[in-house]
Amino acid sequence: MHRGARATVAVLGCLVLTAALAVRTFAQASFETTYQTTDFSGEWWAVGGDVPFAGRMPFEVGYTAELYDYSGLPFNDAGRARADAGDISDWSIPEFVCRPHPGPYNWYYGGGFRITKDIDPITRALVAYHVQFLRNVDRPIYMDGRSRPPEWAPHTWSGFSTGKYDGNTLVVTTTHLRESYIRANTALFSEKATFTEYLMLDGDLLTVTTLLEDPVYMEEPHLQSISFRRDVHRELPAFPCTVGVENVTEGFPHFLPGHNPYIDDTAKKLGLPREAIRGGAETLYPEYRKKLKTLPRASAN
Amino acid sequence: MPTRTLIAVLTLIAAPVFLHAQRGQGPPAPPPTAKAAAAIDLTGTWVSVIGEDWWLRMVTPRKGDYTHLALTPAARKMADAWDPAKDEAAGEQCKGYGAAAITRLPGRLRITWQDDHTMKLEYEAGNQIRVFHFGTAPPPAPPSWQGASVAEWRYTAVPPRSGELKVVTSRLKPGYLRKNGVPYSANTTMTEYYHRITAPNGDAWLTIVSEVIDPENLQQPFVLSTHFKKLPDGADFTPEPCSAS
């Protein structure tokens, strides 16, 4: 081989080697993870305006749910009967004084919450999110694909939650709930309820849409949502609760069917027809406004 | 191996590498239309399902009911003077149907593409229409109940492509944030996010997150999230006229 030809071969060889190395470099795995599309961890606080039926407001209007107000709930007759039997003073019995808010209600309590991530130290995979509200201890949302416990496994205030991403949205499915309240009155969901949450992030706004399906107390799924803002200057406070015996009545506070004298109070207070705030799927749709105009208003007398 | 053969072999090996590097240097492809680049499908007819704030939405709230609202003193004074009969007489019965309030009113919502870069939202409530412009600012126009809206898709960071719709609305004619006379001013700006979610039973839902900023009437941004459920194709759609009360 001539010297000139050898030089040409050497130059071409170097070019091929350089190009091949460059392609190999580009083909290497990215440093970015791909299993997670949105990070929901942090401290969050309720924003003004979007606190439906919450017990605590960050501004001028203190507002909690009116007693026996089921408006907006797709209750069936069983749901209404169960709620009518409730007496809000059941909060005073020792077993309930410190009960945590149930998962389906906690978002709507007002105030804030914290979400942390449980990361496997070796694989760095997201094992779980943990949500802490003021009035609960810890609620894990398992992200590792673990299987759900059998139906007969214990039911708890927070239930058993698993999560998965759908695009940018975190979809959480919760089962194994104990019967507890939907809003700050006696409206309840049953232990057969399934709860789906959709967490969506828009800038520093986190919106949670909740969908409650209850084959025992509801005619169709109940949907609500609420928004929170990321707050890097706030920490979720501790919530020490001491069980006190404040109940001076005998037994468990309740009303027997047909003996609750307070069912119409809210309708009277708001000047609405009694039927309107009894809930039901029909009452949730725009057409119901026509019927509403034909119904007699509850009288204060 | 003869030199020429060796050069030919090396050239053949190198060619794909250099061709690979040439990619993307041709004439740029035209950007896809907003319709073609949609992150999610919002088209169709949707119905509002009033599962929260029922007695603030299914009936006109009573005068003086400002639940959830952090009003300025000036706004409270205006709201306290609300007179629906006066609004009707002045032809201002649509004040409660402006962009900052209409999503919260009961009724159906029909979403279509007006053209490749413009989305149209028709509301039964008040027979109102909103138009979302993608990519370019809307043409100049005087303030109106529905204002001027600029929209953009926001996509997921990783495939498959999905995401949300972000819409910013301004140039609003002063109206009512709630039908009982709670005011918003011409300086109001509203940012919305449209999310499509799927329920376990397969139903499609819209969650619309809106943030209204009006320094004249609100002490802090007013954030709400509202739901609509997708209806089957061909669902009834019956617009209703505005009503001041």
Coordinates of C-alpha atoms in Angstrom, one line a residue:
Chain A
M1 CA 0.0 0.0 0.0
H2 CA 1.3 3.4 -0.9
R3 CA 2.0 5.9 1.8
G4 CA -0.8 8.2 0.5
A5 CA -3.3 5.4 0.4
R6 CA -2.3 4.4 4.0
A7 CA -2.9 8.0 5.2
T8 CA -6.4 8.0 3.5
V9 CA -7.3 4.7 5.2
A10 CA -6.1 6.1 8.6
V11 CA -8.1 9.3 8.2
L12 CA -11.3 7.4 7.2
G13 CA -10.8 4.9 10.0
C14 CA -10.5 7.7 12.5
L15 CA -13.7 9.3 11.1
V16 CA -15.6 6.1 11.4
L17 CA -14.4 5.5 14.9
T18 CA -15.3 9.0 16.0
A19 CA -18.8 8.9 14.4
A20 CA -19.5 5.5 15.9
L21 CA -18.5 6.7 19.4
A22 CA -20.8 9.7 19.0
V23 CA -23.8 7.6 18.0
R24 CA -23.1 5.3 21.0
T25 CA -23.0 8.3 23.3
F26 CA -26.4 9.5 22.1
A27 CA -27.8 6.1 22.4
Q28 CA -27.0 5.8 26.1
A29 CA -29.8 5.9 28.6
S30 CA -31.0 9.3 29.7
F31 CA -30.5 10.5 33.3
E32 CA -34.1 11.4 33.4
T33 CA -36.6 9.0 35.0
T34 CA -39.6 8.1 33.0
Y35 CA -41.8 6.2 35.4
Q36 CA -43.1 9.3 36.9
T37 CA -44.6 12.3 35.1
T38 CA -45.5 14.7 37.9
D39 CA -44.1 15.1 41.4
F40 CA -46.9 15.8 43.9
S41 CA -44.8 15.9 47.0
G42 CA -44.7 19.0 49.1
E43 CA -46.7 21.1 51.5
W44 CA -50.1 22.2 50.2
W45 CA -52.7 24.6 51.5
A46 CA -56.3 25.2 50.6
V47 CA -57.0 28.2 48.4
G48 CA -59.8 30.7 48.9
G49 CA -63.0 29.9 47.1
D50 CA -62.7 26.2 46.5
V51 CA -63.6 24.8 49.9
P52 CA -67.0 23.2 49.4
F53 CA -68.6 22.1 52.7
A54 CA -65.4 22.6 54.5
G55 CA -65.3 23.1 58.2
R56 CA -62.5 25.7 58.2
M57 CA -62.2 28.7 56.0
P58 CA -59.0 30.7 55.5
F59 CA -61.0 33.9 55.3
E60 CA -64.2 35.7 56.1
V61 CA -66.9 33.1 55.9
G62 CA -66.8 30.4 58.5
Y63 CA -68.8 27.6 57.0
T64 CA -69.5 24.0 57.8
A65 CA -72.1 21.7 56.4
E66 CA -75.7 22.3 57.6
L67 CA -77.2 19.4 59.5
Y68 CA -79.2 17.0 57.3
D69 CA -78.2 18.9 54.2
Y70 CA -77.7 16.2 51.5
S71 CA -77.9 18.6 48.5
G72 CA -75.5 17.6 45.8
L73 CA -75.3 14.0 47.0
P74 CA -76.8 11.2 44.8
F75 CA -78.3 9.5 47.8
N76 CA -80.7 6.6 47.5
D77 CA -83.4 5.9 50.2
A78 CA -80.9 3.9 52.2
G79 CA -78.4 6.7 52.2
R80 CA -81.0 9.2 53.4
A81 CA -82.3 6.8 56.1
R82 CA -78.8 6.2 57.4
A83 CA -78.0 9.9 57.5
D84 CA -81.3 10.8 59.1
A85 CA -80.6 8.4 61.9
G86 CA -77.3 10.2 62.7
D87 CA -76.9 12.6 65.5
I88 CA -73.9 14.9 65.2
S89 CA -73.3 14.7 68.9
D90 CA -71.9 11.2 68.3
W91 CA -68.6 13.1 68.1
S92 CA -68.7 13.4 71.9
I93 CA -68.4 9.7 72.6
P94 CA -64.9 8.5 73.6
E95 CA -64.6 6.2 70.6
F96 CA -65.2 9.0 68.1
V97 CA -63.6 12.1 69.7
C98 CA -60.2 11.4 68.1
R99 CA -61.3 9.5 65.0
P100 CA -59.3 10.5 62.0
H101 CA -61.2 12.1 59.1
P102 CA -61.9 9.4 56.4
G103 CA -60.0 9.6 53.1
P104 CA -63.0 10.8 51.1
Y105 CA -63.6 13.7 53.4
N106 CA -60.1 14.8 54.3
W107 CA -59.4 16.9 51.2
Y108 CA -62.5 19.0 52.0
Y109 CA -61.8 19.7 55.6
G110 CA -59.9 22.8 54.8
G111 CA -56.4 23.7 55.8
G112 CA -53.5 21.9 54.4
F113 CA -51.7 18.6 54.0
R114 CA -48.3 17.1 53.2
I115 CA -47.3 14.6 50.6
T116 CA -44.0 12.8 50.9
K117 CA -42.4 10.2 48.7
D118 CA -41.2 6.8 49.8
I119 CA -38.2 6.0 47.5
D120 CA -36.4 2.7 47.4
P121 CA -32.8 3.7 48.3
I122 CA -31.3 1.2 45.9
T123 CA -33.5 1.2 42.8
R124 CA -34.8 4.8 43.5
A125 CA -38.2 3.7 42.4
L126 CA -41.2 5.4 43.8
V127 CA -42.7 2.9 46.2
A128 CA -45.4 5.1 47.7
Y129 CA -46.7 8.5 48.3
H130 CA -47.7 9.3 51.9
V131 CA -50.4 11.9 52.5
Q132 CA -50.7 13.5 55.9
F133 CA -53.6 15.7 56.8
L134 CA -54.1 17.6 60.0
R135 CA -56.5 15.0 61.3
N136 CA -55.0 11.8 60.2
V137 CA -51.6 10.1 60.9
D138 CA -50.4 8.8 57.6
R139 CA -52.1 7.5 54.5
P140 CA -49.9 5.6 52.1
I141 CA -50.7 5.4 48.4
Y142 CA -48.7 2.5 47.0
M143 CA -47.2 3.0 43.7
D144 CA -45.3 -0.2 43.4
G145 CA -48.1 -2.3 41.8
R146 CA -48.7 -4.4 44.9
S147 CA -51.9 -6.4 44.9
R148 CA -55.0 -5.3 46.9
P149 CA -55.8 -7.2 50.1
P150 CA -58.8 -9.6 50.1
E151 CA -62.2 -8.1 50.7
W152 CA -62.3 -9.5 54.2
A153 CA -59.1 -7.7 55.3
P154 CA -59.6 -5.0 57.9
H155 CA -61.3 -1.8 56.8
T156 CA -59.8 1.5 58.1
W157 CA -60.6 5.2 58.2
S158 CA -58.1 5.8 55.3
G159 CA -58.6 2.5 53.5
F160 CA -56.1 0.8 51.2
S161 CA -54.9 3.0 48.3
T162 CA -52.9 2.3 45.2
G163 CA -51.8 4.8 42.6
K164 CA -50.8 5.0 39.0
Y165 CA -50.2 7.7 36.5
D166 CA -52.5 8.5 33.6
G167 CA -50.6 11.1 31.6
N168 CA -49.8 13.9 34.1
T169 CA -52.6 12.8 36.4
L170 CA -52.1 10.6 39.4
V171 CA -55.1 8.3 39.7
V172 CA -55.6 6.8 43.2
T173 CA -58.0 3.9 43.9
T174 CA -59.0 3.3 47.5
T175 CA -61.0 0.4 49.0
H176 CA -61.3 -1.2 52.5
L177 CA -62.8 2.0 54.0
R178 CA -64.8 2.0 57.2
E179 CA -68.3 3.6 57.1
S180 CA -67.7 7.3 57.7
Y181 CA -68.8 10.8 56.8
I182 CA -68.8 12.5 53.4
R183 CA -69.2 16.0 54.7
A184 CA -69.3 17.6 58.1
N185 CA -72.7 16.3 59.1
T186 CA -74.3 12.9 59.3
A187 CA -74.2 12.0 55.6
L188 CA -72.2 8.8 55.3
F189 CA -70.7 6.4 52.8
S190 CA -70.7 2.7 53.5
E191 CA -67.8 0.3 53.9
K192 CA -68.6 -1.0 50.4
A193 CA -67.6 2.3 48.9
T194 CA -64.8 2.7 46.4
F195 CA -63.0 6.0 46.2
T196 CA -61.0 7.2 43.1
E197 CA -59.0 10.4 43.3
Y198 CA -57.4 12.3 40.4
L199 CA -54.5 14.6 41.3
M200 CA -53.7 17.2 38.7
L201 CA -51.0 19.9 38.8
D202 CA -51.3 23.3 37.1
G203 CA -48.4 25.4 38.0
D204 CA -48.4 25.7 41.8
L205 CA -52.1 24.7 41.9
L206 CA -52.9 21.1 42.9
T207 CA -56.5 20.1 42.1
V208 CA -58.0 16.9 43.5
T209 CA -61.1 15.5 41.9
T210 CA -62.7 12.8 44.0
L211 CA -65.2 10.2 42.8
L212 CA -67.0 8.2 45.4
E213 CA -68.9 5.1 44.3
D214 CA -71.2 3.5 46.9
P215 CA -73.5 0.7 45.9
V216 CA -75.2 0.8 49.3
Y217 CA -76.1 4.5 49.8
M218 CA -75.8 6.1 46.4
E219 CA -77.6 6.0 43.1
E220 CA -74.6 7.1 41.0
P221 CA -71.0 8.2 41.6
H222 CA -70.5 11.4 43.6
L223 CA -67.9 13.8 42.2
Q224 CA -66.3 16.8 43.8
S225 CA -63.0 18.6 43.6
I226 CA -60.9 21.1 45.4
S227 CA -57.7 23.0 44.8
F228 CA -54.6 23.7 46.9
R229 CA -51.5 25.8 46.4
R230 CA -48.0 24.8 47.1
D231 CA -46.7 26.6 50.2
V232 CA -43.0 26.3 50.9
H233 CA -43.3 28.5 54.0
R234 CA -45.7 26.3 55.9
E235 CA -45.4 23.0 57.8
L236 CA -48.3 20.7 58.7
P237 CA -48.7 21.0 62.5
A238 CA -49.1 18.2 64.9
F239 CA -52.6 17.3 66.0
P240 CA -52.5 15.9 69.5
C241 CA -55.9 14.7 70.4
T242 CA -57.0 13.6 73.9
V243 CA -60.0 11.4 74.4
G244 CA -62.3 13.0 76.8
V245 CA -65.7 11.7 78.1
E246 CA -68.0 14.6 77.2
N247 CA -71.1 12.5 76.4
V248 CA -73.6 12.8 79.2
T249 CA -76.3 10.8 77.5
E250 CA -76.7 7.1 77.7
G251 CA -75.8 5.0 74.8
F252 CA -74.9 6.0 71.2
P253 CA -76.5 9.3 70.1
H254 CA -79.0 8.6 67.2
F255 CA -82.5 9.1 66.0
L256 CA -84.9 6.2 65.3
P257 CA -86.6 6.3 61.9
G258 CA -89.3 9.0 61.7
H259 CA -88.2 10.6 65.0
N260 CA -85.6 13.1 63.9
P261 CA -87.1 16.5 64.6
Y262 CA -84.3 18.5 62.8
I263 CA -84.5 17.2 59.3
D264 CA -86.3 20.2 57.8
D265 CA -84.3 22.9 59.7
T266 CA -81.8 23.5 56.9
A267 CA -84.5 23.8 54.2
K268 CA -86.3 26.3 56.4
K269 CA -83.1 28.3 57.1
L270 CA -82.2 28.5 53.4
G271 CA -85.7 29.0 52.1
L272 CA -85.6 25.9 49.9
P273 CA -88.1 23.1 49.3
R274 CA -87.6 20.2 51.7
E275 CA -87.2 17.7 48.9
A276 CA -84.4 19.7 47.3
I277 CA -81.9 19.1 50.0
R278 CA -82.7 15.4 50.4
G279 CA -80.3 14.6 47.6
G280 CA -80.7 12.0 44.9
A281 CA -79.3 11.6 41.4
E282 CA -82.2 13.5 39.8
T283 CA -81.4 16.7 41.8
L284 CA -77.8 17.0 40.4
Y285 CA -78.8 17.7 36.8
P286 CA -79.9 21.0 35.2
E287 CA -83.4 19.7 34.4
Y288 CA -84.2 19.5 38.1
R289 CA -84.5 23.3 38.2
K290 CA -87.8 23.0 36.5
K291 CA -89.2 20.7 39.1
L292 CA -87.6 22.8 41.8
K293 CA -89.8 25.8 40.8
T294 CA -92.9 23.7 41.4
L295 CA -92.0 22.5 44.9
P296 CA -93.3 24.2 48.0
R297 CA -90.7 26.0 50.1
A298 CA -90.2 24.7 53.6
S299 CA -91.9 27.0 56.0
A300 CA -90.1 28.4 59.0
N301 CA -93.3 28.1 61.1
Chain B
M1 CA -6.9 -6.1 0.7
P2 CA -6.4 -3.7 -2.1
T3 CA -6.5 0.0 -1.0
R4 CA -9.5 0.8 -3.1
T5 CA -11.5 -2.0 -1.6
L6 CA -10.6 -1.0 1.9
I7 CA -11.6 2.6 1.2
A8 CA -14.9 1.5 -0.2
V9 CA -15.6 -0.7 2.8
L10 CA -14.8 2.1 5.2
T11 CA -17.0 4.5 3.2
L12 CA -19.9 2.1 3.3
I13 CA -19.6 1.8 7.1
A14 CA -19.3 5.6 7.5
A15 CA -22.1 6.6 5.2
P16 CA -25.1 5.7 7.5
V17 CA -23.4 7.7 10.3
F18 CA -23.1 10.8 8.2
L19 CA -26.5 10.4 6.7
H20 CA -27.9 10.1 10.3
A21 CA -26.3 13.4 11.2
Q22 CA -27.9 15.0 8.2
R23 CA -31.4 14.4 9.4
G24 CA -33.4 17.4 10.4
Q25 CA -31.6 19.7 8.1
G26 CA -34.2 19.7 5.4
P27 CA -37.0 22.3 5.1
P28 CA -38.9 22.6 8.3
A29 CA -42.3 20.9 8.3
P30 CA -45.3 23.2 8.8
P31 CA -46.4 23.2 12.5
P32 CA -49.4 21.0 13.2
T33 CA -52.7 22.8 13.6
A34 CA -54.0 23.1 17.2
K35 CA -56.7 20.7 16.2
A36 CA -54.2 18.1 15.0
A37 CA -52.0 18.7 17.9
A38 CA -54.7 18.3 20.5
A39 CA -53.4 16.8 23.8
I40 CA -56.9 15.5 24.7
D41 CA -60.2 15.3 23.0
L42 CA -62.6 17.9 24.5
T43 CA -65.1 17.9 21.7
G44 CA -68.7 16.7 22.3
T45 CA -71.6 17.6 24.5
W46 CA -71.0 17.7 28.3
V47 CA -73.5 18.2 31.2
S48 CA -72.7 19.9 34.4
V49 CA -73.3 17.7 37.4
I50 CA -74.0 19.8 40.5
G51 CA -72.4 17.7 43.2
E52 CA -71.0 20.6 45.2
D53 CA -72.2 24.1 46.2
W54 CA -75.6 22.9 45.2
W55 CA -77.7 25.7 46.8
L56 CA -75.3 28.3 45.4
R57 CA -75.8 27.0 41.9
M58 CA -79.1 25.3 41.3
V59 CA -80.9 28.4 42.7
T60 CA -79.8 32.0 42.6
P61 CA -78.1 32.6 45.9
R62 CA -79.9 35.0 48.2
K63 CA -78.8 38.6 48.3
G64 CA -75.9 39.0 50.7
D65 CA -74.8 35.3 50.5
Y66 CA -71.0 35.6 49.8
T67 CA -70.0 32.1 50.9
H68 CA -66.5 31.2 49.9
L69 CA -65.8 34.7 48.6
A70 CA -63.1 37.1 50.0
L71 CA -64.6 40.4 48.7
T72 CA -63.1 43.8 49.0
P73 CA -65.3 46.4 50.8
A74 CA -66.1 48.0 47.5
A75 CA -67.3 44.7 46.0
R76 CA -69.4 44.0 49.1
K77 CA -71.1 47.4 48.8
M78 CA -71.9 46.8 45.1
A79 CA -73.2 43.3 45.8
D80 CA -75.4 44.6 48.7
A81 CA -77.0 46.9 46.2
W82 CA -77.9 44.1 43.7
D83 CA -81.3 44.7 42.1
P84 CA -82.2 42.0 39.4
A85 CA -85.2 44.0 38.3
K86 CA -83.0 46.9 37.5
D87 CA -80.6 44.7 35.5
E88 CA -83.5 43.3 33.5
A89 CA -84.8 46.8 32.8
A90 CA -81.4 47.9 31.6
G91 CA -81.0 44.9 29.3
E92 CA -78.1 43.6 31.5
Q93 CA -79.7 40.3 32.4
C94 CA -76.6 38.5 31.1
K95 CA -74.3 40.0 33.7
G96 CA -74.2 36.7 35.6
Y97 CA -73.3 34.7 32.5
G98 CA -69.9 36.1 31.7
A99 CA -66.8 34.0 31.3
A100 CA -65.8 34.2 35.0
A101 CA -69.1 32.7 36.1
I102 CA -70.6 30.7 33.3
T103 CA -68.8 27.4 33.9
R104 CA -70.5 27.3 37.4
L105 CA -74.0 27.6 36.0
P106 CA -76.2 24.5 35.4
G107 CA -76.5 23.4 31.8
R108 CA -74.8 21.6 28.9
L109 CA -71.6 22.6 27.2
R110 CA -71.0 21.8 23.5
I111 CA -67.4 21.9 22.3
T112 CA -66.4 21.9 18.7
W113 CA -63.6 23.1 16.4
Q114 CA -64.6 26.3 14.6
D115 CA -61.5 25.9 12.4
D116 CA -58.0 24.3 12.8
H117 CA -56.9 26.9 15.3
T118 CA -60.1 28.0 17.0
M119 CA -62.2 26.1 19.5
K120 CA -65.9 27.0 20.2
L121 CA -67.7 26.4 23.5
E122 CA -71.5 26.8 23.4
Y123 CA -73.4 27.0 26.7
E124 CA -77.0 26.3 27.2
A125 CA -76.8 28.8 30.1
G126 CA -77.7 32.2 28.7
N127 CA -77.1 30.9 25.1
Q128 CA -73.5 32.1 25.4
I129 CA -70.5 31.3 23.2
R130 CA -66.8 31.4 24.1
V131 CA -64.1 31.2 21.5
F132 CA -60.6 29.9 22.3
H133 CA -57.8 31.1 20.0
F134 CA -54.7 28.9 19.7
G135 CA -51.3 30.3 18.6
T136 CA -52.4 33.9 17.8
A137 CA -54.0 36.6 19.8
P138 CA -57.7 37.1 19.1
P139 CA -58.5 40.1 16.9
P140 CA -59.1 43.4 18.7
A141 CA -62.6 43.8 19.9
P142 CA -64.4 45.8 22.7
P143 CA -64.8 44.1 26.1
S144 CA -67.6 41.5 26.1
W145 CA -69.3 39.0 28.4
Q146 CA -67.0 36.2 27.2
G147 CA -63.9 38.4 26.6
A148 CA -60.9 37.3 24.6
S149 CA -59.4 33.8 25.2
V150 CA -55.9 32.5 24.2
A151 CA -55.4 28.8 24.5
E152 CA -52.5 26.4 24.5
W153 CA -52.1 22.7 24.8
R154 CA -49.8 21.4 27.6
Y155 CA -48.4 18.0 27.0
T156 CA -47.1 15.1 29.1
A157 CA -43.3 14.9 29.5
V158 CA -43.2 11.4 28.3
P159 CA -45.2 9.4 25.7
P160 CA -47.9 8.6 25.0
R161 CA -49.0 12.1 24.3
S162 CA -51.7 13.5 26.6
G163 CA -52.1 16.6 28.7
E164 CA -54.4 19.5 29.4
L165 CA -55.7 22.7 27.9
K166 CA -54.7 26.0 29.4
V167 CA -56.8 29.1 28.6
V168 CA -56.2 32.7 29.6
T169 CA -59.2 35.1 29.3
S170 CA -59.2 38.9 29.6
R171 CA -61.0 41.9 28.0
L172 CA -64.1 41.1 30.0
K173 CA -67.1 43.4 30.3
P174 CA -67.8 43.8 34.0
G175 CA -70.2 41.2 35.2
Y176 CA -71.3 39.0 38.2
L177 CA -69.1 36.3 39.6
R178 CA -72.3 35.0 41.1
K179 CA -75.8 35.7 40.0
N180 CA -76.6 37.5 43.3
G181 CA -74.7 40.6 42.2
V182 CA -71.1 39.7 43.3
P183 CA -69.1 41.9 40.9
Y184 CA -66.0 41.4 38.8
S185 CA -64.4 44.2 37.0
A186 CA -63.0 44.9 33.5
N187 CA -59.5 44.3 34.9
T188 CA -60.3 40.7 35.6
T189 CA -58.1 38.0 34.2
M190 CA -59.1 34.3 34.4
T191 CA -56.8 31.3 33.8
E192 CA -58.4 27.9 33.2
Y193 CA -57.1 24.4 32.9
Y194 CA -59.2 21.7 31.2
H195 CA -58.5 18.2 32.4
R196 CA -60.2 15.1 31.0
I197 CA -60.5 12.1 33.3
T198 CA -62.0 8.7 33.0
A199 CA -64.2 7.2 35.8
P200 CA -63.9 3.5 36.7
N201 CA -67.2 2.9 34.9
G202 CA -65.8 4.4 31.7
D203 CA -67.6 7.7 31.9
A204 CA -65.5 10.7 30.6
W205 CA -65.5 13.8 32.8
L206 CA -64.1 17.3 32.5
T207 CA -62.6 19.0 35.5
I208 CA -62.2 22.7 34.8
V209 CA -59.9 24.5 37.2
S210 CA -60.3 28.3 37.0
E211 CA -58.4 31.1 38.8
V212 CA -60.0 34.5 38.7
I213 CA -57.9 37.5 39.6
D214 CA -59.6 40.8 40.1
P215 CA -57.8 43.2 42.4
E216 CA -60.8 45.6 42.5
N217 CA -63.2 43.1 43.9
L218 CA -61.3 40.1 45.3
Q219 CA -58.9 40.1 48.1
Q220 CA -57.2 37.0 46.8
P221 CA -57.4 34.9 43.6
F222 CA -60.7 33.0 43.4
V223 CA -60.1 29.3 42.5
L224 CA -62.8 26.9 41.6
S225 CA -63.0 23.5 40.0
T226 CA -66.1 22.4 38.2
H227 CA -67.2 19.2 36.5
F228 CA -69.0 18.2 33.4
K229 CA -69.9 14.6 32.3
K230 CA -69.6 13.6 28.7
L231 CA -73.0 12.8 27.0
P232 CA -73.5 10.4 24.1
D233 CA -73.4 11.8 20.6
G234 CA -76.6 13.6 19.5
A235 CA -77.5 14.6 23.1
D236 CA -80.1 17.3 23.5
F237 CA -78.8 20.8 23.6
T238 CA -81.4 23.5 24.4
P239 CA -80.0 27.0 25.0
E240 CA -81.7 29.1 27.6
P241 CA -82.0 32.9 27.6
C242 CA -80.3 34.9 30.3
S243 CA -82.2 35.7 33.4
A244 CA -81.2 38.3 36.0
S245 CA -82.8 36.5 38.9

